[in-house]
Coordinates of C-alpha atoms in Angstrom, one line a residue:
Chain A
A1 CA -12.1 -24.1 -22.6
Q2 CA -12.8 -20.7 -23.3
R3 CA -14.0 -19.5 -26.7
V4 CA -14.9 -16.2 -28.1
T5 CA -16.9 -16.2 -31.5
Q6 CA -17.2 -13.2 -33.7
P7 CA -19.3 -14.4 -37.0
E8 CA -18.9 -11.2 -39.0
K9 CA -15.4 -10.5 -40.2
L10 CA -16.9 -7.2 -41.8
L11 CA -19.7 -5.2 -41.1
S12 CA -20.9 -2.5 -43.2
V13 CA -23.4 0.0 -42.5
F14 CA -24.5 3.4 -43.6
K15 CA -23.9 6.5 -41.2
G16 CA -27.0 6.9 -39.2
A17 CA -28.0 3.3 -39.4
P18 CA -28.0 0.9 -36.2
V19 CA -25.3 -1.3 -35.5
E20 CA -25.0 -4.6 -34.1
L21 CA -21.6 -6.4 -33.7
K22 CA -22.2 -10.2 -32.8
C23 CA -20.2 -11.8 -30.1
N24 CA -20.9 -15.4 -28.7
Y25 CA -19.1 -17.0 -25.9
S26 CA -18.4 -20.4 -24.5
Y27 CA -17.3 -21.0 -20.8
S28 CA -17.9 -23.1 -18.3
G29 CA -17.6 -20.8 -15.6
S30 CA -19.0 -17.3 -14.5
P31 CA -17.0 -15.0 -17.5
E32 CA -16.4 -11.5 -17.7
L33 CA -16.9 -9.8 -21.1
F34 CA -15.4 -7.1 -22.8
W35 CA -15.2 -5.3 -26.2
Y36 CA -12.1 -3.9 -27.2
V37 CA -11.7 -1.5 -30.3
Q38 CA -8.7 -1.0 -32.6
Y39 CA -9.0 2.6 -34.5
S40 CA -6.4 2.8 -37.9
R41 CA -3.1 3.3 -36.5
Q42 CA -3.9 3.0 -33.0
R43 CA -3.5 0.4 -30.1
L44 CA -6.1 -1.6 -28.9
Q45 CA -8.4 -0.1 -26.1
L46 CA -11.2 -1.0 -23.8
L47 CA -14.4 0.2 -25.0
L48 CA -16.7 -1.4 -22.6
R49 CA -16.9 -4.2 -20.0
H50 CA -20.3 -5.9 -19.0
I51 CA -19.7 -5.3 -15.4
S52 CA -19.9 -1.7 -15.9
R53 CA -23.2 -1.5 -17.3
E54 CA -22.3 1.8 -18.8
S55 CA -22.7 3.2 -22.6
I56 CA -19.5 4.4 -24.1
K57 CA -19.6 6.4 -27.4
G58 CA -23.2 5.6 -27.6
F59 CA -22.3 1.9 -27.7
T60 CA -23.9 -0.5 -25.1
A61 CA -23.5 -4.4 -24.8
D62 CA -25.8 -6.7 -22.5
L63 CA -24.5 -9.9 -21.4
N64 CA -27.2 -12.6 -22.3
K65 CA -26.0 -15.7 -20.0
G66 CA -29.2 -17.9 -21.7
E67 CA -28.0 -17.1 -24.9
T68 CA -24.3 -16.7 -24.1
S69 CA -23.9 -13.6 -26.2
F70 CA -22.5 -10.1 -25.8
H71 CA -23.6 -8.3 -28.8
L72 CA -22.3 -4.7 -29.2
K73 CA -25.2 -2.3 -30.3
K74 CA -25.3 1.3 -31.5
P75 CA -28.6 2.9 -32.6
F76 CA -27.2 5.6 -35.0
A77 CA -23.6 4.4 -36.4
Q78 CA -21.1 7.4 -37.2
E79 CA -18.1 7.7 -39.5
E80 CA -15.8 7.9 -36.3
D81 CA -17.2 4.6 -35.4
S82 CA -15.4 2.7 -38.2
A83 CA -12.5 0.4 -36.7
M84 CA -11.7 -3.0 -35.3
Y85 CA -13.6 -4.4 -32.7
Y86 CA -12.9 -7.4 -30.6
C87 CA -15.0 -9.0 -28.1
A88 CA -13.1 -10.8 -25.4
L89 CA -13.6 -12.9 -22.0
T90 CA -11.8 -13.5 -19.0
P91 CA -12.7 -15.7 -16.2
S92 CA -14.3 -13.9 -12.9
G93 CA -11.7 -13.8 -10.5
G94 CA -8.1 -15.5 -10.1
Y95 CA -6.5 -16.2 -13.4
Q96 CA -7.0 -13.3 -15.9
K97 CA -6.3 -15.1 -19.4
V98 CA -8.1 -13.1 -22.0
T99 CA -9.6 -14.6 -25.1
F100 CA -10.3 -12.8 -27.8
G101 CA -12.4 -13.2 -30.8
I102 CA -11.1 -12.9 -34.3
G103 CA -12.6 -9.2 -34.5
T104 CA -15.0 -7.5 -36.7
K105 CA -14.3 -4.6 -39.1
L106 CA -17.1 -2.1 -39.0
Q107 CA -16.9 0.2 -41.9
V108 CA -19.4 3.2 -41.8
I109 CA -20.4 4.6 -44.9
P110 CA -20.9 8.1 -45.2
Chain B
G1 CA -5.4 6.0 -17.9
A2 CA -2.6 3.6 -17.5
V3 CA -0.2 3.3 -20.4
V4 CA 1.9 0.5 -21.5
S5 CA 4.8 1.0 -23.9
Q6 CA 6.5 -1.2 -26.2
H7 CA 9.7 -1.1 -27.7
P8 CA 10.9 -1.0 -30.4
S9 CA 7.7 -0.4 -32.5
R10 CA 9.4 -1.8 -35.6
V11 CA 12.5 -4.0 -36.3
I12 CA 13.9 -5.8 -39.1
C13 CA 16.7 -8.5 -38.6
K14 CA 18.5 -11.1 -40.3
S15 CA 17.6 -14.6 -40.2
G16 CA 19.5 -16.7 -37.4
T17 CA 19.7 -13.6 -35.0
S18 CA 17.6 -12.6 -31.9
V19 CA 15.5 -9.9 -31.0
K20 CA 14.1 -8.7 -28.1
I21 CA 10.8 -6.5 -27.5
E22 CA 10.5 -4.7 -24.3
C23 CA 6.7 -4.0 -22.7
R24 CA 6.8 -1.5 -19.9
S25 CA 3.9 -0.3 -17.8
L26 CA 4.6 3.5 -17.5
D27 CA 2.5 4.3 -14.4
F28 CA 1.5 1.3 -12.8
Q29 CA 2.9 -2.1 -11.3
A30 CA 1.6 -4.8 -13.8
T31 CA 1.8 -8.2 -11.6
T32 CA 1.1 -9.8 -15.1
M33 CA 1.7 -9.1 -18.8
F34 CA 0.5 -11.2 -21.7
W35 CA 2.4 -11.4 -24.9
Y36 CA 0.4 -11.8 -28.1
R37 CA 1.0 -12.5 -31.7
Q38 CA -1.2 -11.1 -34.7
F39 CA -1.2 -12.5 -37.9
P40 CA -2.7 -10.3 -40.8
K41 CA -6.4 -10.2 -40.6
Q42 CA -6.3 -12.4 -37.9
S43 CA -7.2 -12.3 -34.1
L44 CA -4.9 -11.8 -31.3
M45 CA -3.4 -15.2 -30.3
L46 CA -2.3 -15.3 -26.9
M47 CA 1.4 -16.7 -26.6
A48 CA 2.4 -16.7 -22.8
T49 CA 1.5 -15.3 -19.8
S50 CA 4.2 -13.5 -18.0
N51 CA 4.3 -13.0 -14.1
E52 CA 6.6 -11.1 -12.2
G53 CA 9.6 -13.1 -10.4
S54 CA 8.3 -16.5 -12.0
K55 CA 8.5 -18.3 -15.1
A56 CA 6.0 -17.6 -17.9
T57 CA 3.1 -19.8 -18.8
Y58 CA 3.0 -20.6 -22.4
E59 CA 0.2 -21.6 -24.5
Q60 CA -0.1 -24.7 -26.2
G61 CA 2.2 -24.9 -29.5
V62 CA 4.2 -21.9 -28.4
E63 CA 8.0 -23.0 -28.2
K64 CA 9.6 -21.8 -25.0
D65 CA 12.7 -21.8 -26.5
K66 CA 12.0 -19.8 -29.4
F67 CA 10.4 -17.2 -27.6
L68 CA 11.9 -16.4 -24.4
I69 CA 10.1 -14.2 -21.6
N70 CA 11.4 -12.5 -18.8
H71 CA 9.6 -10.5 -16.3
A72 CA 12.3 -9.2 -14.0
S73 CA 10.3 -6.2 -12.6
L74 CA 6.6 -5.0 -11.8
T75 CA 6.8 -2.6 -14.6
L76 CA 9.1 -4.2 -17.2
S77 CA 8.7 -7.7 -19.2
T78 CA 10.6 -8.8 -22.1
L79 CA 10.1 -11.1 -25.0
T80 CA 13.3 -12.5 -27.1
V81 CA 12.8 -14.2 -30.4
T82 CA 15.9 -16.4 -30.7
S83 CA 17.2 -17.3 -33.9
A84 CA 14.6 -15.9 -35.8
H85 CA 13.2 -17.0 -39.2
P86 CA 10.9 -15.3 -41.7
E87 CA 8.1 -17.2 -40.5
D88 CA 8.6 -15.5 -37.0
S89 CA 7.7 -12.3 -38.9
S90 CA 4.8 -10.7 -37.4
F91 CA 2.9 -8.3 -35.3
Y92 CA 3.5 -8.7 -31.6
I93 CA 1.6 -7.1 -28.8
C94 CA 1.8 -7.1 -25.2
S95 CA -0.5 -6.0 -22.6
A96 CA -0.9 -5.8 -18.7
T97 CA -3.4 -5.6 -15.8
R98 CA -3.4 -4.2 -12.8
Q99 CA -5.1 -6.4 -10.7
R100 CA -6.3 -10.1 -10.4
G101 CA -9.4 -11.0 -11.6
G102 CA -11.2 -9.5 -14.6
A103 CA -9.5 -6.7 -14.8
E104 CA -9.1 -4.4 -18.1
A105 CA -6.2 -4.9 -20.2
F106 CA -4.0 -2.0 -21.4
F107 CA -2.1 -2.9 -24.7
G108 CA 1.1 -1.6 -25.9
Q109 CA 1.4 -0.2 -29.2
G110 CA 2.7 -3.4 -30.7
T111 CA 6.0 -4.5 -32.3
R112 CA 6.2 -5.2 -36.1
L113 CA 9.1 -7.8 -36.8
T114 CA 10.2 -8.7 -40.0
V115 CA 12.6 -11.3 -40.4
V116 CA 14.8 -11.3 -43.6

C-alpha cells in the first residue's frame, strides 16, 4: 500500500528563516514523489517533482530512499510562500494513482 | 501549461436530488482523470480513477451507485452525485494526467457542493 505522511499540519516561521516541510512515504516499489502547493483561493498546482531535481521558487526536495523521505526545504522563507503544501506519491510507470499526504499549512510571519 | 476546468465551481442542491460535476481538460487529451473529495482541513481523498471508454475504478468505501463517473471522451469526465444528502456536502476536485507513469497531475479548481 502507498502511504504519505506529513507530520505537521501547521508550520509557522518568520520571514527570512529556513523552512523544512517534512514528508515520509511508504511504498514497496519505486515511487515518484511530488510536492504540490495550494495558495489561498487557488487550485492545487505542482511545485516540484523529485525526478526533475530542480529548484522552484527557491524550494528544493531530495528523495532519500534510505529514510523514505522527501522533505521540502527553502533557506529563506518569504511571505508569499504561505500556502498549503501537499506531498504526493505515485508508482513509477504504469498505473498513475496518486496518494497525497494530509498537507502542511505553511505560515510565514512578517 | 495544461488546464483542467471544473464546472460548476459551486452548487447548492436539495436533499434527494442529483448533481453533475464536469471536469474538462482544455488543451490536452487526458486518458485518465481522478476524482477527489476534500473535507475541511483534511487531505484529498481519492474517490475513483476514470479511464476514457471504460468503467471507473473506485476506491474502497466509495459507493459506485452513489457517485457515478462517466469518462465519455478524452477531454471530459463527469461525476454525478445521486440522491444527494447533507453528508455528501464537500469539496470535489478532479485532476488529469497526460501520459502514463508518474506524470504531473493538473487540477481543476474544485466544486463546492452543499446539500440542504
